[in-house]
Amino acid sequence: MTSTATTLVEFRGVEKRYAAEGRAAVTRLDLTVERGEFLTLLGPSGSGKTTTLMMLAGFEAPSSGEILLNGRSLADRPPYKRNMGVVFQNYALFPHMSVAENLAFPLGVRGNKGAAAKEKVDAALALVKLDGLGDRRTDALSGGQRQRVALARALIFEPDLVLMDEPLGALDRQLREHLQSEIKRIQRALGLTILYVTHDQSEALTLSDRIAVFADGAVQQIGSPEQIYARPANIFVAGFVGENNMLTGTVLANDGEQCTIILRGGQIVRAIAAGPLALGNDVVVTIRPEHVETGQHPSSCCNAFEAHIEELVYHGDHSRVRAELRGGDTLFIRTSSDEPPAVADRLPIGWCTDRCFAFPAAGIVEASTGDGP
Ligand code: ADP
Ligand code: MG
């Protein structure tokens, strides 16, 4: 991807090896962060997300390649001259100081003291809705309040960019969801650029303007949440973001756009060809549980089958069905809770071609660094 006038950060061919002969923690990283966007690095543990953030913050140096901020190389710039706010999961506040003293600290370091600093501290407290708590010691705060102080401390010196590494990982679900919407609100209100790291796909989908999916130190796909969810670039993304049924089969025909697959049980499936597929190749066919239709509708789907209902789990707003196709493939189906099928039923099911993708079965395909499909 190339930089434009709105580009704030650019990684150019960045690689990081912690040991000279070890495997790369980050490899071939070409990535831009646009001014004002919320970009999330999403990937499993060990995929290189924190390493990427540490290189940008200046706490680690790339082994090769370069990182630009506003078009200028960061190679010789120390962390404190990069003007970035950081919020990490375990980035401790100073426990012996009050909330206000914690917030004034980054201002003092930058020579900003007195009445002007006091005004900024009050504004920062209001921003994270902690008005009146300035005198409280930080060890007398709840976990959620502490994370909000950490957020305020990262924002108080009006940084060009805020880096957040799993900032909500230690909090319970309700608090996490609350702070997610707070972060989003503050980002919009201040027009902040945020580079956010998480391994939680639902957090990434709700917060981000764009998501870069990481695996094995490389970007697998970058795009809007909708692009990543609706058109995963490879089998890794299809399995990691949201849920997908994965059925194995062999290519019978392929016109470049759509292909015909025969599943293990002999069923014929029409799917989008997601990658180069030659006749006779082994493929993995993906279909999301919510895209499997049941009952009378499937007759209108071009992929229509019969499934045997093995198990039904009630979730309140929906039910989750475990079904088996003839030949032994297991399929999970999400249905409304109003008319769930019964266990042991033979149920007509089906899905449309444009919801269903055939990927080459041979592992993770070549990393895509384009703008998504
Ligand atoms: P993530 O944040 O996605 O979990 P990391 O960037 O922390 O991934 O780690 C990527 C890889 O680099 C992992 O294999 C990890 O073990 C390795 N790694 C991370 N930090 C160091 C370090 N300081 N020294 C050596 N290896 C490291
Ligand atoms: Mg990490």
Short mmCIF file of N, CA and C in Angstrom, two decimals, residues 204-288:
data_model
loop_
_atom_site.label_atom_id
_atom_site.label_comp_id
_atom_site.label_asym_id
_atom_site.label_seq_id
_atom_site.Cartn_x
_atom_site.Cartn_y
_atom_site.Cartn_z
N ALA A 204 -12.51 -6.02 17.75
CA ALA A 204 -11.97 -5.44 16.52
C ALA A 204 -13.10 -5.04 15.57
N LEU A 205 -14.10 -5.90 15.45
CA LEU A 205 -15.20 -5.61 14.52
C LEU A 205 -16.01 -4.39 14.96
N THR A 206 -16.22 -4.24 16.28
CA THR A 206 -17.06 -3.12 16.74
C THR A 206 -16.33 -1.78 16.72
N LEU A 207 -15.01 -1.79 16.99
CA LEU A 207 -14.31 -0.51 17.17
C LEU A 207 -13.73 0.09 15.89
N SER A 208 -13.34 -0.74 14.96
CA SER A 208 -12.37 -0.32 13.95
C SER A 208 -12.97 0.32 12.70
N ASP A 209 -12.21 1.26 12.12
CA ASP A 209 -12.47 1.67 10.74
C ASP A 209 -11.86 0.62 9.80
N ARG A 210 -10.64 0.19 10.13
CA ARG A 210 -10.01 -0.89 9.37
C ARG A 210 -9.37 -1.87 10.34
N ILE A 211 -9.26 -3.12 9.87
CA ILE A 211 -8.63 -4.17 10.65
C ILE A 211 -7.51 -4.77 9.81
N ALA A 212 -6.34 -4.96 10.45
CA ALA A 212 -5.27 -5.73 9.80
C ALA A 212 -5.18 -7.05 10.55
N VAL A 213 -5.47 -8.15 9.88
CA VAL A 213 -5.44 -9.46 10.53
C VAL A 213 -4.02 -10.02 10.44
N PHE A 214 -3.45 -10.32 11.62
CA PHE A 214 -2.08 -10.83 11.71
C PHE A 214 -2.09 -12.34 11.96
N ALA A 215 -1.13 -13.03 11.34
CA ALA A 215 -0.81 -14.41 11.73
C ALA A 215 0.63 -14.64 11.34
N ASP A 216 1.38 -15.34 12.19
CA ASP A 216 2.78 -15.66 11.89
C ASP A 216 3.60 -14.45 11.50
N GLY A 217 3.38 -13.32 12.16
CA GLY A 217 4.20 -12.13 11.90
C GLY A 217 3.89 -11.41 10.61
N ALA A 218 2.83 -11.82 9.90
CA ALA A 218 2.51 -11.17 8.62
C ALA A 218 1.04 -10.78 8.57
N VAL A 219 0.77 -9.71 7.82
CA VAL A 219 -0.62 -9.28 7.63
C VAL A 219 -1.28 -10.22 6.63
N GLN A 220 -2.38 -10.83 7.03
CA GLN A 220 -3.11 -11.75 6.16
C GLN A 220 -4.13 -11.02 5.29
N GLN A 221 -4.70 -9.97 5.86
CA GLN A 221 -5.71 -9.19 5.13
C GLN A 221 -5.88 -7.87 5.85
N ILE A 222 -6.13 -6.82 5.07
CA ILE A 222 -6.47 -5.54 5.70
C ILE A 222 -7.69 -4.98 4.99
N GLY A 223 -8.63 -4.47 5.77
CA GLY A 223 -9.84 -3.93 5.16
C GLY A 223 -10.81 -3.50 6.24
N SER A 224 -11.98 -3.02 5.82
CA SER A 224 -13.01 -2.63 6.77
C SER A 224 -13.52 -3.89 7.47
N PRO A 225 -14.16 -3.73 8.64
CA PRO A 225 -14.74 -4.90 9.30
C PRO A 225 -15.67 -5.68 8.37
N GLU A 226 -16.46 -4.95 7.58
CA GLU A 226 -17.40 -5.62 6.67
C GLU A 226 -16.66 -6.44 5.62
N GLN A 227 -15.59 -5.88 5.06
CA GLN A 227 -14.81 -6.62 4.05
C GLN A 227 -14.19 -7.88 4.64
N ILE A 228 -13.62 -7.72 5.84
CA ILE A 228 -12.94 -8.86 6.46
C ILE A 228 -13.94 -9.97 6.77
N TYR A 229 -15.13 -9.56 7.23
CA TYR A 229 -16.12 -10.56 7.63
C TYR A 229 -16.77 -11.21 6.41
N ALA A 230 -17.12 -10.37 5.41
CA ALA A 230 -17.88 -10.90 4.27
C ALA A 230 -16.99 -11.55 3.21
N ARG A 231 -15.74 -11.08 3.07
CA ARG A 231 -14.85 -11.64 2.05
C ARG A 231 -13.47 -11.95 2.63
N PRO A 232 -13.37 -12.93 3.52
CA PRO A 232 -12.05 -13.27 4.07
C PRO A 232 -11.10 -13.66 2.94
N ALA A 233 -9.85 -13.16 3.04
CA ALA A 233 -8.89 -13.34 1.95
C ALA A 233 -8.31 -14.75 1.92
N ASN A 234 -8.30 -15.41 3.06
CA ASN A 234 -7.74 -16.77 3.07
C ASN A 234 -8.37 -17.58 4.20
N ILE A 235 -7.98 -18.82 4.26
CA ILE A 235 -8.63 -19.75 5.19
C ILE A 235 -8.35 -19.37 6.64
N PHE A 236 -7.19 -18.75 6.90
CA PHE A 236 -6.90 -18.32 8.26
C PHE A 236 -7.90 -17.26 8.71
N VAL A 237 -8.09 -16.24 7.87
CA VAL A 237 -9.02 -15.15 8.23
C VAL A 237 -10.44 -15.70 8.36
N ALA A 238 -10.81 -16.59 7.45
CA ALA A 238 -12.16 -17.18 7.51
C ALA A 238 -12.39 -17.90 8.84
N GLY A 239 -11.35 -18.52 9.38
CA GLY A 239 -11.50 -19.25 10.63
C GLY A 239 -11.34 -18.39 11.85
N PHE A 240 -10.60 -17.28 11.75
CA PHE A 240 -10.28 -16.49 12.93
C PHE A 240 -11.31 -15.40 13.21
N VAL A 241 -11.88 -14.82 12.16
CA VAL A 241 -12.83 -13.73 12.33
C VAL A 241 -14.25 -14.27 12.18
N GLY A 242 -15.02 -14.21 13.25
CA GLY A 242 -16.34 -14.82 13.22
C GLY A 242 -16.19 -16.34 13.23
N GLU A 243 -17.29 -16.99 12.94
CA GLU A 243 -17.27 -18.45 12.95
C GLU A 243 -17.57 -18.96 11.55
N ASN A 244 -16.93 -20.03 11.16
CA ASN A 244 -17.19 -20.63 9.86
C ASN A 244 -17.24 -22.15 9.96
N ASN A 245 -18.18 -22.75 9.29
CA ASN A 245 -18.11 -24.19 9.06
C ASN A 245 -17.08 -24.42 7.96
N MET A 246 -16.31 -25.47 8.11
CA MET A 246 -15.31 -25.79 7.08
C MET A 246 -15.52 -27.22 6.61
N LEU A 247 -15.87 -27.34 5.35
CA LEU A 247 -16.15 -28.64 4.76
C LEU A 247 -15.06 -28.96 3.75
N THR A 248 -14.65 -30.20 3.69
CA THR A 248 -13.57 -30.53 2.75
C THR A 248 -14.14 -31.16 1.50
N GLY A 249 -13.50 -30.86 0.37
CA GLY A 249 -13.98 -31.39 -0.91
C GLY A 249 -12.92 -31.29 -1.99
N THR A 250 -13.36 -31.53 -3.21
CA THR A 250 -12.46 -31.55 -4.37
C THR A 250 -13.09 -30.74 -5.51
N VAL A 251 -12.25 -30.04 -6.26
CA VAL A 251 -12.76 -29.18 -7.34
C VAL A 251 -13.19 -30.01 -8.54
N LEU A 252 -14.45 -29.81 -8.98
CA LEU A 252 -14.95 -30.46 -10.19
C LEU A 252 -14.90 -29.52 -11.40
N ALA A 253 -15.15 -28.23 -11.13
CA ALA A 253 -15.16 -27.25 -12.22
C ALA A 253 -14.88 -25.89 -11.62
N ASN A 254 -14.29 -25.00 -12.43
CA ASN A 254 -13.97 -23.66 -11.94
C ASN A 254 -13.93 -22.71 -13.12
N ASP A 255 -14.81 -21.69 -13.10
CA ASP A 255 -14.77 -20.72 -14.20
C ASP A 255 -14.02 -19.45 -13.80
N GLY A 256 -13.31 -19.52 -12.68
CA GLY A 256 -12.52 -18.36 -12.23
C GLY A 256 -13.25 -17.55 -11.17
N GLU A 257 -14.58 -17.42 -11.30
CA GLU A 257 -15.38 -16.69 -10.31
C GLU A 257 -16.03 -17.68 -9.35
N GLN A 258 -16.78 -18.60 -9.94
CA GLN A 258 -17.48 -19.61 -9.15
C GLN A 258 -16.92 -20.99 -9.50
N CYS A 259 -17.08 -21.89 -8.54
CA CYS A 259 -16.58 -23.23 -8.80
C CYS A 259 -17.57 -24.27 -8.29
N THR A 260 -17.40 -25.48 -8.75
CA THR A 260 -18.24 -26.59 -8.32
C THR A 260 -17.35 -27.57 -7.56
N ILE A 261 -17.82 -27.92 -6.37
CA ILE A 261 -17.03 -28.76 -5.47
C ILE A 261 -17.83 -30.02 -5.14
N ILE A 262 -17.16 -31.15 -5.07
CA ILE A 262 -17.82 -32.33 -4.52
C ILE A 262 -17.28 -32.57 -3.11
N LEU A 263 -18.22 -32.59 -2.15
CA LEU A 263 -17.83 -32.80 -0.75
C LEU A 263 -17.53 -34.28 -0.52
N ARG A 264 -16.94 -34.56 0.64
CA ARG A 264 -16.60 -35.94 1.01
C ARG A 264 -17.80 -36.88 0.91
N GLY A 265 -18.99 -36.35 1.31
CA GLY A 265 -20.19 -37.18 1.30
C GLY A 265 -20.87 -37.26 -0.05
N GLY A 266 -20.26 -36.66 -1.08
CA GLY A 266 -20.81 -36.74 -2.43
C GLY A 266 -21.69 -35.56 -2.82
N GLN A 267 -21.99 -34.64 -1.87
CA GLN A 267 -22.83 -33.49 -2.20
C GLN A 267 -22.08 -32.55 -3.15
N ILE A 268 -22.84 -31.95 -4.06
CA ILE A 268 -22.25 -30.98 -4.98
C ILE A 268 -22.55 -29.57 -4.46
N VAL A 269 -21.51 -28.75 -4.34
CA VAL A 269 -21.66 -27.40 -3.80
C VAL A 269 -21.14 -26.38 -4.81
N ARG A 270 -21.91 -25.30 -4.99
CA ARG A 270 -21.42 -24.16 -5.77
C ARG A 270 -20.87 -23.13 -4.81
N ALA A 271 -19.69 -22.62 -5.10
CA ALA A 271 -19.04 -21.68 -4.18
C ALA A 271 -18.28 -20.63 -4.97
N ILE A 272 -17.96 -19.50 -4.28
CA ILE A 272 -17.05 -18.51 -4.85
C ILE A 272 -15.64 -19.10 -4.82
N ALA A 273 -14.92 -18.99 -5.92
CA ALA A 273 -13.54 -19.49 -5.95
C ALA A 273 -12.64 -18.46 -5.29
N ALA A 274 -12.17 -18.74 -4.08
CA ALA A 274 -11.36 -17.79 -3.31
C ALA A 274 -9.89 -18.19 -3.40
N GLY A 275 -9.32 -18.03 -4.57
CA GLY A 275 -7.92 -18.41 -4.77
C GLY A 275 -7.81 -19.29 -6.00
N PRO A 276 -6.58 -19.56 -6.40
CA PRO A 276 -6.38 -20.38 -7.60
C PRO A 276 -6.73 -21.85 -7.30
N LEU A 277 -7.68 -22.37 -8.05
CA LEU A 277 -8.15 -23.73 -7.81
C LEU A 277 -8.17 -24.49 -9.14
N ALA A 278 -7.35 -25.54 -9.22
CA ALA A 278 -7.35 -26.36 -10.44
C ALA A 278 -8.24 -27.58 -10.23
N LEU A 279 -8.71 -28.16 -11.32
CA LEU A 279 -9.55 -29.35 -11.22
C LEU A 279 -8.82 -30.42 -10.43
N GLY A 280 -9.55 -31.07 -9.54
CA GLY A 280 -8.95 -32.14 -8.74
C GLY A 280 -8.25 -31.67 -7.48
N ASN A 281 -8.09 -30.33 -7.30
CA ASN A 281 -7.46 -29.80 -6.08
C ASN A 281 -8.34 -30.05 -4.86
N ASP A 282 -7.68 -30.25 -3.70
CA ASP A 282 -8.42 -30.32 -2.44
C ASP A 282 -8.75 -28.90 -1.99
N VAL A 283 -9.96 -28.72 -1.51
CA VAL A 283 -10.38 -27.40 -1.04
C VAL A 283 -11.06 -27.48 0.31
N VAL A 284 -11.13 -26.32 0.97
CA VAL A 284 -11.97 -26.17 2.16
C VAL A 284 -13.08 -25.20 1.79
N VAL A 285 -14.30 -25.62 1.97
CA VAL A 285 -15.46 -24.80 1.65
C VAL A 285 -15.98 -24.20 2.96
N THR A 286 -16.14 -22.87 3.00
CA THR A 286 -16.61 -22.24 4.23
C THR A 286 -18.04 -21.72 4.07
N ILE A 287 -18.80 -21.87 5.15
CA ILE A 287 -20.16 -21.30 5.21
C ILE A 287 -20.43 -20.93 6.68
N ARG A 288 -20.85 -19.71 6.92
CA ARG A 288 -21.09 -19.28 8.31
C ARG A 288 -22.40 -19.86 8.84
#
